[in-house]
Amino acid sequence: MVSREHKRAGLHEKLQLLRSITNSHAMNKASIIVDASKYIEELKQKVERLNQDITAAQTSNNRNPLPMQVTVETLEKGFLINIFSEKSCPGLLVSVLEAFQDLGLNVLEARVSCTDSFRFQAVGGENEEQSEYIDAQVVKQAVLQAIKNWSESSDEQE
């Protein structure tokens, strides 16, 4: 009798711990487990995105000797995109803007400097006619791909 109650209390404690870790608001065992499995799937997706970022960064570093910083932040309506390179990058602006066009992003505001270094800061908003949701990760991947394509084409021209 005591061991059954002890096991039940232990199980209840473990479920409450699982509930708190996964930020679940469920009250019954099955719902807590469903929430936990959803949480695990979300974590797997985050790990996958991070691995893609690492691979993209390694690929662009291997092929592109230019140190390039790319950040994409989500704003209330759109994204803040920053690209910086210590060297001038003729033609990169066109590649980046084409990537925005391919994604269906409208450039709402931009600042660009291409003289001694390359600086690009833009606020991009999603095209309202577009049905697909775009997140910051997708925008960053598109920008990194545009940089990679630009780098490969500029290497071929040299």
mmCIF file of C-alpha atoms in Angstrom:
data_model
loop_
_atom_site.group_PDB
_atom_site.id
_atom_site.type_symbol
_atom_site.label_atom_id
_atom_site.label_comp_id
_atom_site.label_asym_id
_atom_site.label_seq_id
_atom_site.Cartn_x
_atom_site.Cartn_y
_atom_site.Cartn_z
ATOM 1 C CA MET A 1 0.000 0.000 0.000
ATOM 2 C CA VAL A 2 2.699 2.454 1.001
ATOM 3 C CA SER A 3 4.849 1.661 -2.028
ATOM 4 C CA ARG A 4 1.927 2.249 -4.410
ATOM 5 C CA GLU A 5 1.230 5.645 -2.857
ATOM 6 C CA HIS A 6 4.960 6.387 -2.868
ATOM 7 C CA LYS A 7 5.165 5.530 -6.599
ATOM 8 C CA ARG A 8 2.094 7.636 -7.323
ATOM 9 C CA ALA A 9 3.591 10.612 -5.449
ATOM 10 C CA GLY A 10 6.873 10.152 -7.332
ATOM 11 C CA LEU A 11 5.052 10.025 -10.669
ATOM 12 C CA HIS A 12 3.049 13.119 -9.764
ATOM 13 C CA GLU A 13 6.261 14.953 -8.819
ATOM 14 C CA LYS A 14 7.907 13.956 -12.114
ATOM 15 C CA LEU A 15 4.877 15.087 -14.117
ATOM 16 C CA GLN A 16 4.894 18.447 -12.329
ATOM 17 C CA LEU A 17 8.598 18.822 -13.101
ATOM 18 C CA LEU A 18 7.956 17.948 -16.765
ATOM 19 C CA ARG A 19 5.065 20.407 -16.785
ATOM 20 C CA SER A 20 7.233 23.224 -15.463
ATOM 21 C CA ILE A 21 10.149 22.495 -17.831
ATOM 22 C CA THR A 22 7.908 22.485 -20.899
ATOM 23 C CA ASN A 23 5.822 25.490 -19.769
ATOM 24 C CA SER A 24 2.714 23.339 -19.988
ATOM 25 C CA HIS A 25 -0.531 24.516 -18.430
ATOM 26 C CA ALA A 26 -2.156 21.102 -18.761
ATOM 27 C CA MET A 27 -3.504 19.389 -15.680
ATOM 28 C CA ASN A 28 -3.771 15.748 -16.712
ATOM 29 C CA LYS A 29 -1.010 13.261 -17.482
ATOM 30 C CA ALA A 30 -1.798 12.771 -21.179
ATOM 31 C CA SER A 31 -1.897 16.511 -21.937
ATOM 32 C CA ILE A 32 1.371 17.117 -20.103
ATOM 33 C CA ILE A 33 3.030 14.378 -22.163
ATOM 34 C CA VAL A 34 1.590 15.801 -25.415
ATOM 35 C CA ASP A 35 2.885 19.262 -24.481
ATOM 36 C CA ALA A 36 6.282 17.776 -23.642
ATOM 37 C CA SER A 37 6.500 16.033 -27.020
ATOM 38 C CA LYS A 38 5.592 19.309 -28.787
ATOM 39 C CA TYR A 39 8.284 21.062 -26.749
ATOM 40 C CA ILE A 40 10.835 18.427 -27.758
ATOM 41 C CA GLU A 41 9.886 18.886 -31.438
ATOM 42 C CA GLU A 42 10.354 22.655 -31.106
ATOM 43 C CA LEU A 43 13.781 22.081 -29.553
ATOM 44 C CA LYS A 44 14.717 19.724 -32.387
ATOM 45 C CA GLN A 45 13.723 22.392 -34.926
ATOM 46 C CA LYS A 46 15.817 24.997 -33.106
ATOM 47 C CA VAL A 47 18.810 22.643 -33.102
ATOM 48 C CA GLU A 48 18.290 22.008 -36.822
ATOM 49 C CA ARG A 49 18.222 25.769 -37.527
ATOM 50 C CA LEU A 50 21.363 26.315 -35.478
ATOM 51 C CA ASN A 51 23.124 23.501 -37.322
ATOM 52 C CA GLN A 52 22.090 25.082 -40.632
ATOM 53 C CA ASP A 53 23.455 28.436 -39.444
ATOM 54 C CA ILE A 54 26.745 26.824 -38.468
ATOM 55 C CA THR A 55 26.996 25.011 -41.793
ATOM 56 C CA ALA A 56 26.144 28.165 -43.743
ATOM 57 C CA ALA A 57 28.667 30.189 -41.760
ATOM 58 C CA GLN A 58 31.380 27.577 -42.274
ATOM 59 C CA THR A 59 30.580 27.332 -45.979
ATOM 60 C CA SER A 60 30.621 31.090 -46.462
ATOM 61 C CA ASN A 61 33.852 31.378 -44.439
ATOM 62 C CA ASN A 62 35.522 28.653 -46.485
ATOM 63 C CA ARG A 63 34.535 30.134 -49.824
ATOM 64 C CA ASN A 64 34.465 33.784 -48.931
ATOM 65 C CA PRO A 65 37.606 35.130 -47.314
ATOM 66 C CA LEU A 66 35.778 38.380 -46.535
ATOM 67 C CA PRO A 67 34.646 38.538 -42.944
ATOM 68 C CA MET A 68 30.954 39.337 -43.274
ATOM 69 C CA GLN A 69 28.556 40.021 -40.398
ATOM 70 C CA VAL A 70 24.873 39.383 -41.024
ATOM 71 C CA THR A 71 22.128 39.926 -38.477
ATOM 72 C CA VAL A 72 18.370 39.762 -38.946
ATOM 73 C CA GLU A 73 15.999 40.876 -36.212
ATOM 74 C CA THR A 74 12.233 40.522 -36.201
ATOM 75 C CA LEU A 75 10.343 43.783 -35.854
ATOM 76 C CA GLU A 76 6.634 44.301 -35.252
ATOM 77 C CA LYS A 77 5.993 44.368 -39.000
ATOM 78 C CA GLY A 78 9.017 43.081 -40.856
ATOM 79 C CA PHE A 79 12.723 42.698 -40.230
ATOM 80 C CA LEU A 80 15.819 44.751 -39.494
ATOM 81 C CA ILE A 81 18.653 43.440 -41.665
ATOM 82 C CA ASN A 82 22.283 44.439 -41.065
ATOM 83 C CA ILE A 83 25.203 43.379 -43.252
ATOM 84 C CA PHE A 84 28.761 44.550 -42.689
ATOM 85 C CA SER A 85 32.081 43.801 -44.355
ATOM 86 C CA GLU A 86 35.378 45.598 -43.779
ATOM 87 C CA LYS A 87 36.013 45.642 -47.530
ATOM 88 C CA SER A 88 34.040 47.140 -50.368
ATOM 89 C CA CYS A 89 31.863 44.568 -52.150
ATOM 90 C CA PRO A 90 30.918 45.771 -55.648
ATOM 91 C CA GLY A 91 27.707 44.117 -56.807
ATOM 92 C CA LEU A 92 26.698 42.715 -53.416
ATOM 93 C CA LEU A 93 23.892 45.227 -52.953
ATOM 94 C CA VAL A 94 22.207 44.000 -56.137
ATOM 95 C CA SER A 95 22.464 40.363 -54.974
ATOM 96 C CA VAL A 96 20.948 41.173 -51.585
ATOM 97 C CA LEU A 97 18.084 43.169 -53.097
ATOM 98 C CA GLU A 98 17.366 40.327 -55.529
ATOM 99 C CA ALA A 99 17.177 37.950 -52.547
ATOM 100 C CA PHE A 100 14.631 40.278 -50.918
ATOM 101 C CA GLN A 101 12.631 40.330 -54.120
ATOM 102 C CA ASP A 102 12.692 36.519 -54.307
ATOM 103 C CA LEU A 103 11.356 36.354 -50.741
ATOM 104 C CA GLY A 104 8.657 38.901 -51.485
ATOM 105 C CA LEU A 105 10.082 41.445 -49.015
ATOM 106 C CA ASN A 106 9.593 45.135 -49.618
ATOM 107 C CA VAL A 107 12.437 47.435 -48.583
ATOM 108 C CA LEU A 108 10.726 50.069 -46.465
ATOM 109 C CA GLU A 109 13.864 51.961 -45.448
ATOM 110 C CA ALA A 110 17.562 51.418 -46.178
ATOM 111 C CA ARG A 111 21.013 52.873 -45.531
ATOM 112 C CA VAL A 112 23.916 51.679 -47.652
ATOM 113 C CA SER A 113 27.601 52.524 -47.825
ATOM 114 C CA CYS A 114 29.780 50.825 -50.428
ATOM 115 C CA THR A 115 32.947 52.952 -50.510
ATOM 116 C CA ASP A 116 35.743 51.639 -48.250
ATOM 117 C CA SER A 117 33.606 49.047 -46.526
ATOM 118 C CA PHE A 118 30.190 47.552 -47.157
ATOM 119 C CA ARG A 119 27.422 48.543 -44.757
ATOM 120 C CA PHE A 120 23.795 47.748 -45.364
ATOM 121 C CA GLN A 121 20.961 48.366 -42.955
ATOM 122 C CA ALA A 122 17.401 47.921 -44.086
ATOM 123 C CA VAL A 123 13.922 47.524 -42.739
ATOM 124 C CA GLY A 124 12.107 44.986 -44.860
ATOM 125 C CA GLY A 125 8.386 44.341 -44.659
ATOM 126 C CA GLU A 126 6.514 41.337 -45.943
ATOM 127 C CA ASN A 127 4.453 41.790 -49.075
ATOM 128 C CA GLU A 128 0.842 41.836 -47.876
ATOM 129 C CA GLU A 129 -0.290 39.770 -50.865
ATOM 130 C CA GLN A 130 2.067 36.992 -49.825
ATOM 131 C CA SER A 131 0.358 34.091 -48.071
ATOM 132 C CA GLU A 132 3.504 32.395 -46.720
ATOM 133 C CA TYR A 133 4.876 33.437 -43.323
ATOM 134 C CA ILE A 134 8.556 34.377 -43.368
ATOM 135 C CA ASP A 135 10.641 34.329 -40.206
ATOM 136 C CA ALA A 136 14.007 35.948 -39.474
ATOM 137 C CA GLN A 137 15.812 32.654 -40.029
ATOM 138 C CA VAL A 138 14.507 32.391 -43.600
ATOM 139 C CA VAL A 139 15.561 35.988 -44.326
ATOM 140 C CA LYS A 140 19.038 35.385 -42.882
ATOM 141 C CA GLN A 141 19.483 32.194 -44.932
ATOM 142 C CA ALA A 142 18.449 34.045 -48.090
ATOM 143 C CA VAL A 143 20.927 36.862 -47.384
ATOM 144 C CA LEU A 144 23.729 34.374 -46.651
ATOM 145 C CA GLN A 145 22.910 32.544 -49.891
ATOM 146 C CA ALA A 146 22.973 35.850 -51.803
ATOM 147 C CA ILE A 147 26.407 36.619 -50.317
ATOM 148 C CA LYS A 148 27.640 33.148 -51.242
ATOM 149 C CA ASN A 149 26.336 33.494 -54.814
ATOM 150 C CA TRP A 150 27.853 36.974 -55.113
ATOM 151 C CA SER A 151 31.194 35.700 -53.798
ATOM 152 C CA GLU A 152 31.263 32.809 -56.258
ATOM 153 C CA SER A 153 30.361 35.057 -59.202
ATOM 154 C CA SER A 154 32.939 37.689 -58.231
ATOM 155 C CA ASP A 155 35.595 34.933 -57.884
ATOM 156 C CA GLU A 156 34.766 33.738 -61.411
ATOM 157 C CA GLN A 157 35.143 37.265 -62.821
ATOM 158 C CA GLU A 158 38.650 37.691 -61.344
#
